[in-house]
Every structure is written in structure tokens, then in C-alpha cells.
Amino acid sequence: MHRLSNTVIGFLNLFTLLASIPIIGAGLYMAKDSTTCENFLQTPLLVVGFIVLIISLAGFIGACFHVAWALWVYLVVMLLLIIVLMVITVFGFVVTSQGGGTQIPGRVYREYHLQDYSPWLRARVKDPKYWNNIRGCIFGSKTCAKVATWTPVDYLRNDMTPVQSGCCKPPTSCTYGQDPVMMVQDPDCYKWSNDPNLLCYECDSCKAGVLESIRRDWHKLSVLNVVMLILLIGVYSIGCCAFQNTRRAETDYPYGHNRMTKVRPRWDFYW
């Protein structure tokens, strides 16, 4: 039974080793693609893929071939990964705790305001370098083309995604004539244009809609991170047992205090 942990760790790391191959492949494929949206994901995918590959390879070799130093590297990197994942999870819950949008009377969809989100997210989306990439991504995805043919009745009955609500129409505080007329002091009313290439892509409401989409996805990811942390801590505990078994096999220490030194290792040492 004391070798069961080695077997479990070996199978788990073989599975993650195989799983890292399509992750790296997806990152390399996106690196060759010029689409802005996919370029956002290529670096995280490559980093995660190579980290999983290295950790899994070290854990598999250490557990199956009784290589103590490989298991030691595996456990150290796994511990660092758990700590980093904890920090990211806590940070994710903090930055996604604000926002959610405002319900508009008589409408199904919500509207979003930039000041409702965390300062860190606002600072990121206000950076022209990042916003130009995001804007190009939204424009290339044809998100606003899906609501371009809506009638006024459709706006009353249909729901919208946060990006559609913020980027594809002016705020509700602006009324419609030939051009939107500002009813309250909302700067977005000046930024709105009927030009399909402009619309409200430079509005704060558009940036808020993007942040709302990020907030929702990040919140889901944070919940998933909690589950991953529980699994990683369990695997780390099994890995510690496997490391002790490997050290015991290398030094050939039997259980108990009265130890005997053997001339040759046990028959199953290299099995």
C-alpha cells in the first residue's frame, strides 16, 4: 500500500502531460494568427502549457522511476503554483466584486457605468494601447452588426450582452433625432455616431460593457480556481507521500527503528 501514492501520482501526471500538448498547440496556432482577440490568449496559453508540461514530466519520472530529485523539483514547483493560484484567486474575487450594471425601466437589458468598477480594471481599459486592441477585437467580431437591424420594439423586448449595450447604442439618457441629443451631462452622448465604424466604441459605456464581460468571466474563473486549488492540494499531499516512498526506496530503509543494510536493493526496486 505504501507504493500506491507513486502509482496515483504517475497516472495523474501522465494525464496532465498529455493534456498540456493541445494547450501548447493552441497557443502556437494563435501565435500565427493575426486576429486580435486570439492574440490576447496566446501568451497565457503557452505559459500554462509549458508549466504543466514541465511539472507533469518531473512528477511522472520521479514517481514511476523513483527519482527523488525529480519529485523534489515537482513538489517545489507545485507548491509555488498553489501559492500563485491562491494569490490570483483572491485578487480575482477582489477586482470582480464591483459592477453588475443598472436595470433600465421598461428595458430587458442593463447599462453599465465605468465608475462602478474597480480602479485597477478601469486603469487597464483606459490605457490606449489595450483599448485599441480591444476595440479592434469588438469591431472584428461583428457584435454590433447583430443589433443593427433592430426596430425600436426590439430594443424594448430583447436582451443585450454587456458589450452590445455599451458599444452598439448610445446611453438611454440620450434621445434620438437625426443625432443623439444630450438630456443630461453624459459625455458619451457626444461620442456616439451613426457611422457603423464608430458607433459608441470610444464611449465610457463601451469600456464598462467590456469590463462587465471580463468581470463575469473572471468571476467564473475564480470559482474554478477554488476547485483547482482543492485538487492541487490533494495531489500535492499524495506527491509528498510518493517522495517519501522514493527516498525510502533509494536508501533501502525498511520500516521501524531496527534497520538492516542489504547488499543489493529489493527485487522490485527497478520495477
Tab-separated table of C-alpha atoms in Angstrom:
chain	number	residue	atom	x	y	z
A	1	MET	CA	0.000	0.000	0.000
A	2	HIS	CA	2.902	2.374	0.581
A	3	ARG	CA	3.591	2.422	-3.206
A	4	LEU	CA	0.020	3.314	-4.084
A	5	SER	CA	0.826	7.028	-3.892
A	6	ASN	CA	3.581	6.603	-6.509
A	7	THR	CA	1.161	4.864	-8.861
A	8	VAL	CA	-1.526	7.516	-8.404
A	9	ILE	CA	0.938	10.371	-8.953
A	10	GLY	CA	2.303	8.620	-12.034
A	11	PHE	CA	-1.118	8.254	-13.654
A	12	LEU	CA	-2.190	11.797	-12.749
A	13	ASN	CA	0.930	13.324	-14.237
A	14	LEU	CA	0.712	11.173	-17.363
A	15	PHE	CA	-2.792	12.545	-17.905
A	16	THR	CA	-1.726	16.185	-17.366
A	17	LEU	CA	1.367	15.613	-19.543
A	18	LEU	CA	-0.843	14.563	-22.457
A	19	ALA	CA	-3.278	17.416	-21.711
A	20	SER	CA	-0.503	20.013	-21.973
A	21	ILE	CA	0.214	19.114	-25.617
A	22	PRO	CA	-3.048	20.529	-27.076
A	23	ILE	CA	-2.707	23.602	-24.818
A	24	ILE	CA	0.735	24.382	-26.253
A	25	GLY	CA	-0.509	23.595	-29.747
A	26	ALA	CA	-3.392	26.036	-29.369
A	27	GLY	CA	-1.019	28.748	-28.175
A	28	LEU	CA	1.344	28.194	-31.135
A	29	TYR	CA	-1.581	28.247	-33.546
A	30	MET	CA	-2.818	31.545	-32.109
A	31	ALA	CA	0.697	32.994	-32.345
A	32	LYS	CA	0.496	32.574	-36.138
A	33	ASP	CA	-2.988	34.087	-36.328
A	34	SER	CA	-3.335	37.830	-36.819
A	35	THR	CA	-6.752	38.057	-35.148
A	36	THR	CA	-6.533	40.487	-32.241
A	37	CYS	CA	-8.874	38.554	-29.985
A	38	GLU	CA	-6.813	35.385	-30.146
A	39	ASN	CA	-3.524	37.219	-29.628
A	40	PHE	CA	-4.745	38.140	-26.143
A	41	LEU	CA	-4.758	34.449	-25.184
A	42	GLN	CA	-1.642	33.101	-26.846
A	43	THR	CA	0.882	34.087	-24.140
A	44	PRO	CA	-1.144	32.764	-21.166
A	45	LEU	CA	-1.843	29.524	-23.051
A	46	LEU	CA	1.829	28.972	-23.885
A	47	VAL	CA	2.962	29.766	-20.334
A	48	VAL	CA	0.350	27.491	-18.740
A	49	GLY	CA	1.037	24.738	-21.268
A	50	PHE	CA	4.809	24.679	-20.712
A	51	ILE	CA	4.463	24.890	-16.912
A	52	VAL	CA	2.030	21.962	-16.896
A	53	LEU	CA	4.354	20.031	-19.239
A	54	ILE	CA	7.429	20.527	-17.046
A	55	ILE	CA	5.618	19.796	-13.788
A	56	SER	CA	3.919	16.687	-15.188
A	57	LEU	CA	7.143	15.348	-16.704
A	58	ALA	CA	9.049	15.799	-13.445
A	59	GLY	CA	6.258	14.202	-11.412
A	60	PHE	CA	5.869	11.262	-13.816
A	61	ILE	CA	9.598	10.486	-13.920
A	62	GLY	CA	10.005	10.897	-10.182
A	63	ALA	CA	7.028	8.711	-9.240
A	64	CYS	CA	7.420	5.919	-11.807
A	65	PHE	CA	11.216	5.643	-11.878
A	66	HIS	CA	11.846	6.521	-8.225
A	67	VAL	CA	13.931	9.608	-8.995
A	68	ALA	CA	13.915	11.573	-5.766
A	69	TRP	CA	15.345	14.823	-7.148
A	70	ALA	CA	12.673	14.921	-9.895
A	71	LEU	CA	9.935	14.519	-7.300
A	72	TRP	CA	11.574	17.200	-5.186
A	73	VAL	CA	11.503	19.634	-8.146
A	74	TYR	CA	7.906	18.590	-8.800
A	75	LEU	CA	6.845	19.312	-5.226
A	76	VAL	CA	8.640	22.679	-5.084
A	77	VAL	CA	7.117	23.893	-8.346
A	78	MET	CA	3.713	22.517	-7.334
A	79	LEU	CA	3.905	24.436	-4.046
A	80	LEU	CA	4.777	27.651	-5.893
A	81	LEU	CA	1.915	27.016	-8.310
A	82	ILE	CA	-0.524	26.589	-5.420
A	83	ILE	CA	0.660	29.846	-3.808
A	84	VAL	CA	0.405	31.778	-7.096
A	85	LEU	CA	-3.039	30.328	-7.774
A	86	MET	CA	-4.190	31.373	-4.289
A	87	VAL	CA	-2.983	34.938	-4.882
A	88	ILE	CA	-4.664	35.095	-8.307
A	89	THR	CA	-7.915	33.700	-6.890
A	90	VAL	CA	-8.070	36.228	-4.042
A	91	PHE	CA	-7.146	39.055	-6.406
A	92	GLY	CA	-9.825	37.910	-8.858
A	93	PHE	CA	-12.552	37.968	-6.222
A	94	VAL	CA	-11.443	41.443	-5.099
A	95	VAL	CA	-11.423	43.075	-8.557
A	96	THR	CA	-14.709	41.425	-9.624
A	97	SER	CA	-16.649	42.336	-6.502
A	98	GLN	CA	-17.844	45.629	-8.040
A	99	GLY	CA	-20.017	46.267	-11.088
A	100	GLY	CA	-23.079	44.450	-12.339
A	101	GLY	CA	-24.873	47.191	-14.266
A	102	THR	CA	-28.067	49.195	-13.782
A	103	GLN	CA	-31.526	47.999	-14.751
A	104	ILE	CA	-33.257	50.378	-17.179
A	105	PRO	CA	-37.038	50.828	-16.610
A	106	GLY	CA	-39.033	49.268	-19.428
A	107	ARG	CA	-35.974	47.502	-20.918
A	108	VAL	CA	-34.708	43.950	-20.588
A	109	TYR	CA	-31.030	44.815	-20.891
A	110	ARG	CA	-28.825	46.641	-18.397
A	111	GLU	CA	-26.495	49.592	-18.857
A	112	TYR	CA	-23.030	49.819	-17.365
A	113	HIS	CA	-21.041	52.713	-15.942
A	114	LEU	CA	-17.255	52.830	-15.848
A	115	GLN	CA	-17.059	54.329	-12.350
A	116	ASP	CA	-18.791	51.254	-10.884
A	117	TYR	CA	-15.757	49.007	-11.463
A	118	SER	CA	-12.534	48.580	-9.553
A	119	PRO	CA	-9.778	51.178	-10.096
A	120	TRP	CA	-7.376	48.504	-11.363
A	121	LEU	CA	-9.759	47.397	-14.129
A	122	ARG	CA	-10.546	50.997	-15.062
A	123	ALA	CA	-6.869	51.842	-15.366
A	124	ARG	CA	-6.280	48.880	-17.672
A	125	VAL	CA	-9.168	49.635	-20.002
A	126	LYS	CA	-8.318	53.350	-20.185
A	127	ASP	CA	-4.825	52.582	-21.477
A	128	PRO	CA	-4.958	53.453	-25.229
A	129	LYS	CA	-2.658	50.546	-26.077
A	130	TYR	CA	-5.020	47.979	-24.582
A	131	TRP	CA	-8.207	49.705	-25.639
A	132	ASN	CA	-7.193	49.901	-29.310
A	133	ASN	CA	-6.679	46.143	-29.325
A	134	ILE	CA	-9.990	45.519	-27.566
A	135	ARG	CA	-11.797	47.930	-29.880
A	136	GLY	CA	-10.409	46.148	-32.929
A	137	CYS	CA	-11.483	42.836	-31.435
A	138	ILE	CA	-15.064	44.048	-30.901
A	139	PHE	CA	-15.241	45.532	-34.394
A	140	GLY	CA	-13.884	42.363	-35.988
A	141	SER	CA	-16.343	40.137	-34.136
A	142	LYS	CA	-19.329	41.896	-35.787
A	143	THR	CA	-21.026	42.159	-32.395
A	144	CYS	CA	-22.900	45.336	-33.265
A	145	ALA	CA	-23.998	44.014	-36.665
A	146	LYS	CA	-26.359	41.655	-34.849
A	147	VAL	CA	-28.421	44.567	-33.473
A	148	ALA	CA	-28.063	46.944	-36.424
A	149	THR	CA	-31.416	45.864	-37.891
A	150	TRP	CA	-33.361	46.067	-34.630
A	151	THR	CA	-36.525	48.155	-34.530
A	152	PRO	CA	-37.449	50.317	-31.506
A	153	VAL	CA	-39.733	47.486	-30.387
A	154	ASP	CA	-36.810	45.050	-30.452
A	155	TYR	CA	-34.902	47.319	-28.072
A	156	LEU	CA	-37.806	47.060	-25.652
A	157	ARG	CA	-38.218	43.279	-25.855
A	158	ASN	CA	-34.770	41.837	-26.480
A	159	ASP	CA	-31.843	41.431	-24.143
A	160	MET	CA	-28.284	42.519	-24.942
A	161	THR	CA	-24.841	41.419	-23.941
A	162	PRO	CA	-22.849	43.973	-21.915
A	163	VAL	CA	-20.721	44.801	-24.976
A	164	GLN	CA	-23.789	45.321	-27.172
A	165	SER	CA	-25.437	47.519	-24.551
A	166	GLY	CA	-22.370	49.698	-24.098
A	167	CYS	CA	-20.830	49.812	-27.581
A	168	CYS	CA	-23.635	49.427	-30.130
A	169	LYS	CA	-26.016	52.183	-28.998
A	170	PRO	CA	-25.872	55.486	-27.107
A	171	PRO	CA	-26.885	55.540	-23.439
A	172	THR	CA	-30.605	55.698	-22.702
A	173	SER	CA	-30.087	59.214	-21.336
A	174	CYS	CA	-29.593	60.304	-24.968
A	175	THR	CA	-32.732	60.576	-27.110
A	176	TYR	CA	-32.932	60.039	-30.830
A	177	GLY	CA	-33.420	62.606	-33.565
A	178	GLN	CA	-31.136	62.963	-36.555
A	179	ASP	CA	-28.367	62.768	-33.966
A	180	PRO	CA	-28.497	61.958	-30.260
A	181	VAL	CA	-29.388	64.952	-28.117
A	182	MET	CA	-27.927	65.113	-24.631
A	183	MET	CA	-30.575	65.232	-21.914
A	184	VAL	CA	-28.129	65.016	-19.015
A	185	GLN	CA	-24.465	65.776	-18.730
A	186	ASP	CA	-23.293	62.438	-20.160
A	187	PRO	CA	-20.101	62.762	-22.254
A	188	ASP	CA	-20.965	59.562	-24.115
A	189	CYS	CA	-23.763	61.402	-25.928
A	190	TYR	CA	-21.085	63.446	-27.711
A	191	LYS	CA	-19.038	60.361	-28.608
A	192	TRP	CA	-21.889	58.419	-30.234
A	193	SER	CA	-22.004	58.305	-34.036
A	194	ASN	CA	-24.332	56.617	-36.519
A	195	ASP	CA	-21.293	55.558	-38.533
A	196	PRO	CA	-21.072	51.723	-38.232
A	197	ASN	CA	-17.291	52.064	-37.929
A	198	LEU	CA	-17.578	54.413	-34.940
A	199	LEU	CA	-20.884	53.885	-33.065
A	200	CYS	CA	-20.035	54.150	-29.354
A	201	TYR	CA	-16.680	52.364	-29.437
A	202	GLU	CA	-14.969	55.306	-27.719
A	203	CYS	CA	-17.681	55.700	-25.070
A	204	ASP	CA	-17.089	55.004	-21.392
A	205	SER	CA	-20.203	52.834	-21.540
A	206	CYS	CA	-18.461	50.626	-24.104
A	207	LYS	CA	-15.438	50.246	-21.839
A	208	ALA	CA	-17.790	49.479	-18.952
A	209	GLY	CA	-19.531	46.811	-21.043
A	210	VAL	CA	-16.193	45.195	-21.791
A	211	LEU	CA	-15.288	45.274	-18.092
A	212	GLU	CA	-18.609	43.649	-17.228
A	213	SER	CA	-17.895	40.786	-19.633
A	214	ILE	CA	-14.408	40.436	-18.135
A	215	ARG	CA	-15.857	40.588	-14.623
A	216	ARG	CA	-18.312	37.777	-15.317
A	217	ASP	CA	-15.717	35.549	-16.960
A	218	TRP	CA	-13.121	36.288	-14.270
A	219	HIS	CA	-15.613	35.542	-11.513
A	220	LYS	CA	-16.366	32.154	-13.079
A	221	LEU	CA	-12.646	31.527	-13.432
A	222	SER	CA	-12.098	32.401	-9.756
A	223	VAL	CA	-14.708	29.833	-8.718
A	224	LEU	CA	-12.974	27.270	-10.938
A	225	ASN	CA	-9.635	28.229	-9.346
A	226	VAL	CA	-11.027	27.338	-5.917
A	227	VAL	CA	-11.890	23.855	-7.190
A	228	MET	CA	-8.446	23.557	-8.801
A	229	LEU	CA	-6.774	24.601	-5.554
A	230	ILE	CA	-8.564	21.851	-3.646
A	231	LEU	CA	-7.482	19.273	-6.245
A	232	LEU	CA	-3.897	20.565	-6.343
A	233	ILE	CA	-3.579	20.448	-2.565
A	234	GLY	CA	-4.811	16.842	-2.634
A	235	VAL	CA	-2.344	15.918	-5.399
A	236	TYR	CA	0.439	17.724	-3.531
A	237	SER	CA	-0.281	15.650	-0.413
A	238	ILE	CA	-0.100	12.425	-2.437
A	239	GLY	CA	3.119	13.691	-4.030
A	240	CYS	CA	4.688	14.157	-0.595
A	241	CYS	CA	3.922	10.519	0.198
A	242	ALA	CA	5.399	9.454	-3.137
A	243	PHE	CA	8.551	11.478	-2.394
A	244	GLN	CA	8.960	9.743	0.972
A	245	ASN	CA	8.487	6.336	-0.676
A	246	THR	CA	11.102	7.165	-3.314
A	247	ARG	CA	13.614	8.306	-0.711
A	248	ARG	CA	12.952	5.139	1.248
A	249	ALA	CA	13.471	3.013	-1.864
A	250	GLU	CA	16.739	4.763	-2.722
A	251	THR	CA	18.201	4.405	0.755
A	252	ASP	CA	16.600	0.962	1.226
A	253	TYR	CA	15.346	1.795	4.731
A	254	PRO	CA	12.707	-0.684	5.916
A	255	TYR	CA	10.015	0.442	8.311
A	256	GLY	CA	10.812	0.564	12.011
A	257	HIS	CA	13.764	1.601	14.076
A	258	ASN	CA	15.796	-1.605	13.775
A	259	ARG	CA	17.059	-1.195	10.201
A	260	MET	CA	19.212	-3.714	8.292
A	261	THR	CA	21.512	-2.761	5.499
A	262	LYS	CA	21.218	-5.026	2.449
A	263	VAL	CA	23.946	-5.668	-0.077
A	264	ARG	CA	21.554	-5.392	-3.037
A	265	PRO	CA	18.298	-3.449	-3.415
A	266	ARG	CA	14.927	-5.146	-3.212
A	267	TRP	CA	13.766	-7.192	-6.194
A	268	ASP	CA	11.119	-4.610	-7.138
A	269	PHE	CA	13.372	-1.538	-6.900
A	270	TYR	CA	13.685	-1.098	-10.688
A	271	TRP	CA	10.208	-2.396	-11.492
